[in-house]
Amino acid sequence: MSPYRTGSPQAGRVIAIVADVMALILGLWILMYLLDANRANGFVQFVHDAARWLAGWSHDLFTFDEEWARVVCGYGLAAVVYLFIGHAVAGRMYRRH
């Protein structure tokens, strides 16, 4: 048994849950956008603001002519990246313990 083990299953679980919540917020915004949710609603505005912050690096990354395609690809890419990285890190934490 190596004395340098630093991973813990609990930390891995937390990382996976955080990644899932981030992807859920992004996916929820995509759904709200596609269903033309009322942007004056407080909850819709909260989800939009959170998704915009989470996908700041990928927002308007693609230059499709259709707005809906830019939203789906930009926010969807961020959701996939967060899921992939979050679960990869969580998996490493699980294996290290």
Coordinates of C-alpha atoms in Angstrom, one line a residue, residues 4-76:
Y4 CA 1.2 8.7 -1.2
R5 CA -2.5 7.8 -1.8
T6 CA -4.5 11.0 -1.7
G7 CA -7.8 10.0 -3.4
S8 CA -10.9 9.3 -1.6
P9 CA -14.2 7.8 -2.8
Q10 CA -16.1 10.6 -1.1
A11 CA -14.2 13.3 -2.9
G12 CA -14.7 11.5 -6.2
R13 CA -18.4 11.3 -5.5
V14 CA -18.6 15.0 -4.8
I15 CA -16.7 15.8 -8.0
A16 CA -19.0 13.6 -10.1
I17 CA -22.1 15.2 -8.5
V18 CA -20.8 18.8 -9.1
A19 CA -20.1 17.9 -12.8
D20 CA -23.6 16.4 -13.1
V21 CA -25.3 19.5 -11.6
M22 CA -23.3 21.7 -14.0
A23 CA -24.3 19.6 -17.0
L24 CA -27.9 19.6 -15.7
I25 CA -28.1 23.4 -15.6
L26 CA -26.7 23.7 -19.1
G27 CA -29.1 21.0 -20.4
L28 CA -32.0 22.7 -18.6
W29 CA -31.1 26.0 -20.3
I30 CA -31.0 24.3 -23.7
L31 CA -34.4 22.8 -23.1
M32 CA -35.8 26.1 -21.9
Y33 CA -34.4 27.9 -24.9
L34 CA -35.8 25.4 -27.4
L35 CA -39.2 25.5 -25.7
D36 CA -39.2 29.3 -25.7
A37 CA -39.5 29.7 -22.0
N38 CA -40.6 33.1 -20.6
R39 CA -37.3 34.9 -20.0
A40 CA -39.1 37.4 -17.6
N41 CA -39.6 34.5 -15.2
G42 CA -37.1 34.6 -12.3
F43 CA -36.3 30.9 -12.4
V44 CA -35.7 31.0 -16.2
Q45 CA -33.5 34.0 -15.7
F46 CA -31.5 32.3 -13.0
V47 CA -30.9 29.2 -15.1
H48 CA -29.9 31.3 -18.1
D49 CA -27.4 33.4 -16.0
A50 CA -25.9 30.2 -14.4
A51 CA -25.7 28.5 -17.8
R52 CA -24.2 31.6 -19.4
W53 CA -21.5 31.7 -16.7
L54 CA -20.8 28.0 -16.9
A55 CA -20.5 28.1 -20.7
G56 CA -18.7 31.4 -20.9
W57 CA -15.8 29.8 -22.7
S58 CA -17.9 28.0 -25.3
H59 CA -20.7 30.5 -25.7
D60 CA -20.9 31.6 -29.4
L61 CA -18.0 29.3 -30.2
F62 CA -19.9 28.1 -33.3
T63 CA -21.1 30.4 -36.0
F64 CA -24.2 28.6 -37.3
D65 CA -26.8 30.8 -39.0
E66 CA -29.5 29.6 -36.8
E67 CA -29.5 30.8 -33.2
W68 CA -30.9 27.6 -31.8
A69 CA -28.0 25.6 -33.3
R70 CA -25.5 28.0 -31.7
V71 CA -27.2 27.5 -28.3
V72 CA -27.4 23.8 -28.6
C73 CA -23.8 23.4 -29.7
G74 CA -22.2 26.0 -27.4
Y75 CA -24.0 25.0 -24.2
G76 CA -24.1 21.3 -25.2

